[in-house]
Amino acid sequence: MKVFWTPEAEQDRAEVRDYIAADDPRAAARLDQLFSDAAARLADFPMLGRTGKIPGTREVILHASYRLVYEIDRETVWVLALVHTARQWPPVKG
């Protein structure tokens, strides 16, 4: 399978990386590599995550603080969001 990050998920990832890099660039690089490695594993093991809170999605906890939300569409894994575990998920619309 191929894995693609949606623009929204890429934005989430960039925000996490930038926020952490302000204090510790090495930690930001390590965490970003963790995100990249986890997404790459989904190419071979798309069912790795549990059923997501949003119908049709799956979620994998990458780190005590981060959840990767994705969906499988035929031969493609779409990374939809990278969410801090302390944040409301799914977000409340209103």
Short mmCIF file of C-alpha atoms in Angstrom, two decimals:
data_model
loop_
_atom_site.label_atom_id
_atom_site.label_comp_id
_atom_site.label_asym_id
_atom_site.label_seq_id
_atom_site.Cartn_x
_atom_site.Cartn_y
_atom_site.Cartn_z
CA MET A 1 0.00 0.00 0.00
CA LYS A 2 0.99 3.59 -0.45
CA VAL A 3 0.79 6.10 2.39
CA PHE A 4 -0.07 9.75 1.87
CA TRP A 5 -0.40 12.56 4.38
CA THR A 6 -3.31 14.92 3.73
CA PRO A 7 -2.49 18.65 3.77
CA GLU A 8 -4.25 18.91 7.14
CA ALA A 9 -2.14 16.11 8.62
CA GLU A 10 1.02 17.66 7.18
CA GLN A 11 0.03 20.92 8.88
CA ASP A 12 -0.51 19.12 12.18
CA ARG A 13 2.92 17.52 11.84
CA ALA A 14 4.63 20.82 11.02
CA GLU A 15 2.98 22.53 13.99
CA VAL A 16 4.17 19.80 16.38
CA ARG A 17 7.68 19.88 14.93
CA ASP A 18 7.90 23.69 15.11
CA TYR A 19 6.51 23.88 18.63
CA ILE A 20 8.97 21.32 20.02
CA ALA A 21 11.89 22.62 17.96
CA ALA A 22 11.57 26.02 19.65
CA ASP A 23 12.90 24.37 22.84
CA ASP A 24 14.71 21.27 21.61
CA PRO A 25 15.45 20.83 17.89
CA ARG A 26 16.86 17.33 18.39
CA ALA A 27 13.74 16.16 20.21
CA ALA A 28 11.62 17.64 17.42
CA ALA A 29 13.64 15.73 14.81
CA ARG A 30 13.37 12.46 16.77
CA LEU A 31 9.63 12.84 17.21
CA ASP A 32 9.14 13.73 13.54
CA GLN A 33 11.11 10.61 12.59
CA LEU A 34 8.83 8.57 14.85
CA PHE A 35 5.81 9.98 12.99
CA SER A 36 7.40 9.19 9.64
CA ASP A 37 8.37 5.64 10.64
CA ALA A 38 4.92 4.90 12.03
CA ALA A 39 3.20 6.10 8.87
CA ALA A 40 5.60 4.03 6.75
CA ARG A 41 4.73 0.89 8.79
CA LEU A 42 1.10 1.39 7.79
CA ALA A 43 2.08 0.61 4.19
CA ASP A 44 2.75 -2.99 5.24
CA PHE A 45 0.38 -3.22 8.20
CA PRO A 46 -2.61 -0.95 7.51
CA MET A 47 -4.73 -2.65 10.16
CA LEU A 48 -2.13 -1.89 12.84
CA GLY A 49 -4.28 0.77 14.51
CA ARG A 50 -7.52 0.28 16.35
CA THR A 51 -10.92 1.29 15.03
CA GLY A 52 -11.14 5.07 15.18
CA LYS A 53 -13.62 7.29 16.97
CA ILE A 54 -14.76 8.63 13.60
CA PRO A 55 -16.47 5.94 11.48
CA GLY A 56 -14.24 4.62 8.71
CA THR A 57 -11.01 5.66 10.41
CA ARG A 58 -8.33 3.90 12.37
CA GLU A 59 -6.03 5.29 15.04
CA VAL A 60 -2.60 4.39 16.31
CA ILE A 61 -0.98 5.89 19.39
CA LEU A 62 2.55 6.74 18.27
CA HIS A 63 3.81 8.12 21.52
CA ALA A 64 2.20 8.74 24.88
CA SER A 65 1.24 12.19 23.58
CA TYR A 66 0.32 11.66 19.92
CA ARG A 67 -2.34 9.81 17.97
CA LEU A 68 -2.22 9.26 14.20
CA VAL A 69 -5.66 9.11 12.58
CA TYR A 70 -5.92 7.46 9.17
CA GLU A 71 -8.24 5.75 6.74
CA ILE A 72 -7.73 2.99 4.22
CA ASP A 73 -9.01 3.50 0.70
CA ARG A 74 -8.35 0.45 -1.48
CA GLU A 75 -4.55 0.38 -1.80
CA THR A 76 -3.92 3.72 -0.13
CA VAL A 77 -3.55 4.75 3.50
CA TRP A 78 -4.49 8.41 4.03
CA VAL A 79 -3.09 10.00 7.17
CA LEU A 80 -5.84 12.41 8.17
CA ALA A 81 -4.61 13.96 11.40
CA LEU A 82 -1.88 13.98 14.00
CA VAL A 83 -3.49 14.83 17.32
CA HIS A 84 -2.07 15.44 20.78
CA THR A 85 -3.73 12.91 23.09
CA ALA A 86 -4.72 15.68 25.54
CA ARG A 87 -6.85 17.34 22.86
CA GLN A 88 -10.51 16.62 22.24
CA TRP A 89 -10.83 14.01 19.48
CA PRO A 90 -12.82 14.11 17.38
CA PRO A 91 -13.06 17.89 17.54
CA VAL A 92 -16.36 19.35 18.63
CA LYS A 93 -18.03 21.18 15.78
CA GLY A 94 -19.90 24.26 16.64
#
